[in-house]
Amino acid sequence: MDLAIVETPPSAWKAILDWMERHEEHGPDLADAQLVALAGTDASLRIWSYDQEFSTIWRRTDGSRVPTTPR
């Protein structure tokens, strides 16, 4: 498995803050929002997280699940 550190581009901040506002009833944090936004920019990216909210609540802006590793 290849790992990469991906920086948040300045152009992504509006989408990140909009996503946080849309999901505010679930209490997302900034890290969750950044990961979801980054996962939405490249179909090959997978998020490494044990946070169950990625499989139960969080969705990309298109409504699809956030791809995670490990599954």
Coordinates of N, CA, C and O in Angstrom, one line a residue:
M1 N 0.8 -1.2 0.0 CA 0.0 0.0 0.0 C 0.9 1.2 0.0 O 1.8 1.3 0.8
D2 N 0.6 2.2 -0.9 CA 1.3 3.4 -1.0 C 0.6 4.5 -0.1 O -0.6 4.5 0.0
L3 N 1.4 5.2 0.7 CA 0.9 6.3 1.5 C 1.4 7.6 1.0 O 2.5 7.7 0.5
A4 N 0.6 8.6 1.2 CA 1.0 9.9 0.7 C 0.4 11.0 1.7 O -0.7 10.8 2.2
I5 N 1.2 12.0 1.9 CA 0.7 13.1 2.7 C 0.2 14.1 1.7 O 0.9 14.5 0.8
V6 N -1.1 14.5 1.8 CA -1.7 15.4 0.8 C -2.1 16.7 1.5 O -2.8 16.7 2.5
E7 N -1.6 17.8 0.9 CA -1.9 19.1 1.5 C -3.3 19.5 1.0 O -3.7 19.2 -0.1
T8 N -4.0 20.3 1.8 CA -5.3 20.8 1.4 C -5.0 22.1 0.6 O -4.4 23.1 1.0
P9 N -5.5 22.0 -0.7 CA -5.3 23.2 -1.6 C -6.2 24.3 -1.1 O -7.3 24.1 -0.6
P10 N -5.7 25.6 -1.3 CA -6.5 26.7 -0.9 C -7.9 26.7 -1.5 O -8.9 27.1 -0.9
S11 N -8.0 26.2 -2.7 CA -9.3 26.2 -3.4 C -10.3 25.2 -2.8 O -11.5 25.3 -3.1
A12 N -9.9 24.4 -1.9 CA -10.8 23.4 -1.3 C -11.5 23.9 0.0 O -12.5 23.3 0.4
W13 N -11.1 25.0 0.5 CA -11.6 25.5 1.8 C -13.1 25.8 1.8 O -13.8 25.5 2.7
K14 N -13.6 26.4 0.7 CA -15.0 26.7 0.6 C -15.8 25.4 0.7 O -16.8 25.3 1.5
A15 N -15.4 24.4 0.0 CA -16.1 23.1 0.0 C -16.0 22.4 1.4 O -17.0 21.8 1.9
I16 N -14.9 22.6 2.1 CA -14.7 22.0 3.4 C -15.6 22.7 4.4 O -16.3 22.0 5.1
L17 N -15.7 24.0 4.4 CA -16.5 24.7 5.3 C -18.0 24.5 5.0 O -18.8 24.3 5.9
D18 N -18.4 24.4 3.7 CA -19.8 24.1 3.4 C -20.2 22.7 3.9 O -21.2 22.5 4.4
W19 N -19.2 21.7 3.7 CA -19.5 20.4 4.2 C -19.7 20.3 5.7 O -20.6 19.7 6.2
M20 N -18.9 21.0 6.4 CA -19.0 21.1 7.9 C -20.4 21.7 8.3 O -21.0 21.2 9.2
E21 N -20.8 22.7 7.6 CA -22.1 23.3 7.9 C -23.2 22.4 7.6 O -24.2 22.2 8.3
R22 N -23.1 21.7 6.4 CA -24.2 20.7 6.0 C -24.3 19.6 7.0 O -25.4 19.0 7.2
H23 N -23.2 19.2 7.7 CA -23.3 18.0 8.6 C -23.2 18.4 10.0 O -22.8 17.6 10.9
E24 N -23.4 19.7 10.3 CA -23.2 20.2 11.7 C -23.9 19.5 12.8 O -23.5 19.4 13.9
E25 N -25.1 18.9 12.5 CA -25.9 18.1 13.5 C -25.1 16.9 14.0 O -25.4 16.4 15.1
H26 N -24.1 16.4 13.2 CA -23.3 15.3 13.6 C -22.0 15.6 14.3 O -21.2 14.8 14.6
G27 N -21.7 16.9 14.3 CA -20.5 17.4 15.0 C -19.2 17.0 14.3 O -18.2 16.6 15.0
P28 N -19.1 17.2 13.0 CA -17.8 16.9 12.4 C -16.7 17.8 12.8 O -17.0 19.0 13.2
D29 N -15.5 17.4 12.8 CA -14.4 18.3 13.0 C -13.7 18.6 11.7 O -14.0 18.1 10.7
L30 N -12.8 19.5 11.8 CA -12.1 20.0 10.6 C -11.3 18.9 9.9 O -11.3 18.8 8.7
A31 N -10.7 18.0 10.7 CA -9.9 16.9 10.1 C -10.9 16.0 9.2 O -10.5 15.6 8.1
D32 N -12.1 15.7 9.8 CA -13.0 14.9 9.0 C -13.4 15.6 7.7 O -13.4 15.0 6.6
A33 N -13.7 16.9 7.8 CA -14.1 17.7 6.6 C -13.0 17.7 5.6 O -13.2 17.5 4.4
Q34 N -11.7 17.9 6.0 CA -10.6 17.9 5.1 C -10.4 16.6 4.4 O -10.2 16.5 3.2
L35 N -10.6 15.5 5.1 CA -10.4 14.1 4.5 C -11.5 13.9 3.5 O -11.3 13.3 2.4
V36 N -12.7 14.2 3.8 CA -13.9 14.0 2.9 C -13.6 14.8 1.6 O -13.8 14.3 0.5
A37 N -13.2 16.1 1.8 CA -13.0 16.9 0.6 C -11.9 16.4 -0.3 O -12.0 16.3 -1.5
L38 N -10.8 15.9 0.4 CA -9.7 15.4 -0.4 C -10.1 14.1 -1.1 O -9.7 13.8 -2.2
A39 N -10.9 13.3 -0.4 CA -11.4 12.0 -1.0 C -12.3 12.3 -2.2 O -12.4 11.4 -3.1
G40 N -12.9 13.4 -2.3 CA -13.8 13.8 -3.4 C -13.0 14.3 -4.6 O -13.6 14.5 -5.7
T41 N -11.8 14.6 -4.5 CA -11.0 15.2 -5.6 C -10.3 14.2 -6.4 O -10.0 14.5 -7.6
D42 N -10.2 13.0 -6.0 CA -9.4 11.9 -6.7 C -10.0 10.6 -6.4 O -10.0 10.1 -5.2
A43 N -10.6 9.9 -7.3 CA -11.3 8.6 -7.1 C -10.4 7.6 -6.6 O -10.8 6.6 -6.0
S44 N -9.1 7.7 -6.8 CA -8.1 6.7 -6.4 C -7.7 6.8 -4.9 O -7.1 6.0 -4.3
L45 N -8.0 8.0 -4.3 CA -7.6 8.2 -2.9 C -8.5 7.5 -1.9 O -9.7 7.4 -2.1
R46 N -7.9 6.9 -0.9 CA -8.6 6.2 0.2 C -8.1 6.8 1.5 O -6.9 7.1 1.6
I47 N -9.0 7.0 2.4 CA -8.7 7.6 3.7 C -8.3 6.5 4.7 O -9.1 5.5 4.8
W48 N -7.2 6.6 5.4 CA -6.9 5.7 6.4 C -7.5 6.2 7.8 O -7.0 7.1 8.3
S49 N -8.5 5.5 8.2 CA -9.2 5.9 9.4 C -9.9 4.7 10.1 O -10.5 3.9 9.3
Y50 N -9.9 4.7 11.4 CA -10.7 3.7 12.1 C -12.0 4.4 12.6 O -12.8 3.8 13.3
D51 N -12.2 5.6 12.2 CA -13.4 6.4 12.6 C -14.7 5.8 11.9 O -14.8 5.9 10.7
Q52 N -15.6 5.2 12.6 CA -16.8 4.6 12.0 C -17.7 5.5 11.3 O -18.5 5.1 10.5
E53 N -17.6 6.8 11.6 CA -18.4 7.8 11.0 C -18.2 7.9 9.5 O -19.0 8.2 8.7
F54 N -17.0 7.5 9.0 CA -16.7 7.5 7.6 C -17.5 6.4 6.9 O -17.8 6.6 5.7
S55 N -17.8 5.3 7.5 CA -18.7 4.3 6.9 C -20.1 4.4 7.2 O -21.0 3.9 6.5
T56 N -20.5 5.2 8.3 CA -21.9 5.3 8.7 C -22.6 6.6 8.4 O -23.8 6.6 8.1
I57 N -21.8 7.7 8.5 CA -22.4 9.0 8.3 C -21.8 9.8 7.2 O -22.5 10.3 6.3
W58 N -20.5 10.0 7.2 CA -19.9 11.0 6.3 C -20.0 10.5 4.8 O -19.8 9.3 4.5
R59 N -20.3 11.4 4.0 CA -20.4 11.1 2.5 C -19.7 12.3 1.8 O -19.6 13.4 2.3
R60 N -19.2 11.9 0.6 CA -18.6 12.9 -0.3 C -19.8 13.9 -0.7 O -20.9 13.6 -0.6
T61 N -19.3 15.0 -1.3 CA -20.3 15.9 -1.8 C -21.3 15.4 -2.8 O -22.4 15.8 -3.0
D62 N -20.9 14.3 -3.6 CA -21.8 13.7 -4.5 C -22.7 12.7 -3.9 O -23.4 12.0 -4.6
G63 N -22.6 12.5 -2.6 CA -23.4 11.5 -1.9 C -22.8 10.1 -1.8 O -23.4 9.2 -1.1
S64 N -21.7 9.8 -2.4 CA -21.1 8.5 -2.4 C -20.3 8.4 -1.1 O -19.9 9.3 -0.4
R65 N -20.0 7.1 -0.7 CA -19.3 6.8 0.5 C -17.8 7.2 0.3 O -17.3 7.3 -0.8
V66 N -17.2 7.6 1.4 CA -15.8 7.9 1.5 C -15.0 6.6 1.5 O -15.2 5.8 2.4
P67 N -14.2 6.4 0.5 CA -13.4 5.1 0.5 C -12.3 5.1 1.6 O -11.6 6.1 1.7
T68 N -12.3 4.1 2.4 CA -11.4 4.1 3.6 C -10.6 2.8 3.5 O -10.9 1.8 2.9
T69 N -9.4 2.9 4.3 CA -8.5 1.8 4.5 C -8.2 1.9 6.0 O -7.8 3.0 6.4
P70 N -8.2 0.9 6.7 CA -8.6 -0.5 6.4 C -10.2 -0.6 6.4 O -10.8 0.3 6.9
R71 N -10.6 -1.6 5.7 CA -12.1 -1.8 5.7 C -12.4 -2.9 6.6 O -11.8 -3.8 6.9

